[in-house]
Amino acid sequence: MTEVRKEAPQRFLTTKEAAFVVGICKRTLEKHRTYGTGPKYRKIGGRVLYDIDDLRAWTEIGARVSTTDPIDDFIRPAKRHAALAPRYAGRK
């Protein structure tokens, strides 16, 4: 009897693959990771890996239907101060 093995779908992506999926540069994704403004990641065996569901959730933060939509939450720029800077309430 022949045993048929089905490959499990790849669930985790490398930084390069994740950056391609999201549509940003690899270096930008690395900066987001460093500054704490990026998607969740895992470090497995010394490699940084991203779950595709976490990438989707992170990109949904910036989803808008119209420019007049209220900005409750947004993806901050990949800058050191972005993770620490307070929101400017009442800014016009």
Coordinates of C-alpha atoms in Angstrom, one line a residue:
M1 CA 0.0 0.0 0.0
T2 CA 1.4 3.4 -1.0
E3 CA 1.2 6.2 1.6
V4 CA 0.2 9.5 0.2
R5 CA 1.7 12.5 2.0
K6 CA 0.1 15.9 1.6
E7 CA 2.4 18.8 2.2
A8 CA 1.1 21.2 4.8
P9 CA 0.6 24.7 3.3
Q10 CA 3.3 27.2 4.1
R11 CA 2.0 29.3 7.0
F12 CA 5.1 31.3 7.8
L13 CA 7.0 33.7 5.5
T14 CA 10.5 35.1 5.6
T15 CA 11.0 38.8 5.9
K16 CA 11.7 39.0 2.1
E17 CA 8.5 37.1 1.3
A18 CA 6.4 39.0 3.8
A19 CA 7.6 42.3 2.4
F20 CA 6.7 41.2 -1.1
V21 CA 3.2 40.2 0.1
V22 CA 2.6 43.5 1.9
G23 CA 4.1 45.5 -1.0
I24 CA 6.9 47.2 0.9
C25 CA 10.7 46.9 0.8
K26 CA 12.4 44.3 2.9
R27 CA 14.3 47.0 4.8
T28 CA 11.2 48.9 5.6
L29 CA 9.6 45.8 7.1
E30 CA 12.9 45.3 9.1
K31 CA 12.6 48.9 10.4
H32 CA 9.0 48.3 11.4
R33 CA 10.1 45.2 13.4
T34 CA 12.9 47.2 15.0
Y35 CA 10.8 50.1 16.1
G36 CA 7.8 48.0 17.2
T37 CA 5.4 49.4 14.6
G38 CA 5.2 46.3 12.3
P39 CA 3.2 43.1 12.3
K40 CA 3.7 40.3 14.9
Y41 CA 6.6 38.0 14.0
R42 CA 8.2 34.9 15.4
K43 CA 11.8 34.0 15.8
I44 CA 12.2 30.3 15.2
G45 CA 15.7 28.8 15.1
G46 CA 17.2 32.2 14.7
R47 CA 15.0 33.1 11.7
V48 CA 12.4 35.8 11.7
L49 CA 9.1 34.5 10.3
Y50 CA 5.8 36.1 9.8
D51 CA 2.4 34.4 9.9
I52 CA 0.3 35.3 6.9
D53 CA -2.7 36.0 9.1
D54 CA -0.7 38.5 11.2
L55 CA 0.3 40.3 8.0
R56 CA -3.3 40.5 6.9
A57 CA -4.4 41.8 10.3
W58 CA -1.6 44.5 10.2
T59 CA -2.5 45.7 6.7
E60 CA -6.2 45.9 7.7
I61 CA -5.3 48.5 10.3
G62 CA -4.7 51.0 7.5
A63 CA -7.8 50.0 5.4
R64 CA -10.1 52.9 4.5
V65 CA -13.1 53.3 2.2
S66 CA -12.9 57.1 1.9
T67 CA -10.5 59.9 2.8
T68 CA -13.2 61.2 5.1
D69 CA -13.1 58.0 7.2
P70 CA -12.2 58.8 10.8
I71 CA -8.7 57.7 11.7
D72 CA -9.1 55.5 14.7
D73 CA -5.9 53.6 14.1
F74 CA -3.3 53.6 11.4
I75 CA 0.0 52.0 10.4
R76 CA 2.7 54.3 11.8
P77 CA 5.7 55.1 9.6
A78 CA 8.8 53.0 10.1
K79 CA 10.7 55.6 12.2
R80 CA 12.1 55.3 15.6
H81 CA 9.9 58.0 17.1
A82 CA 6.7 56.6 15.5
A83 CA 6.3 53.9 18.2
L84 CA 6.7 56.4 21.0
A85 CA 5.1 59.6 19.6
P86 CA 1.7 60.5 21.1
R87 CA -1.2 61.1 18.8
Y88 CA -1.9 64.7 18.3
A89 CA -5.5 65.1 19.3
G90 CA -7.3 68.0 17.7
R91 CA -4.6 68.5 15.1
K92 CA -6.0 70.2 12.0

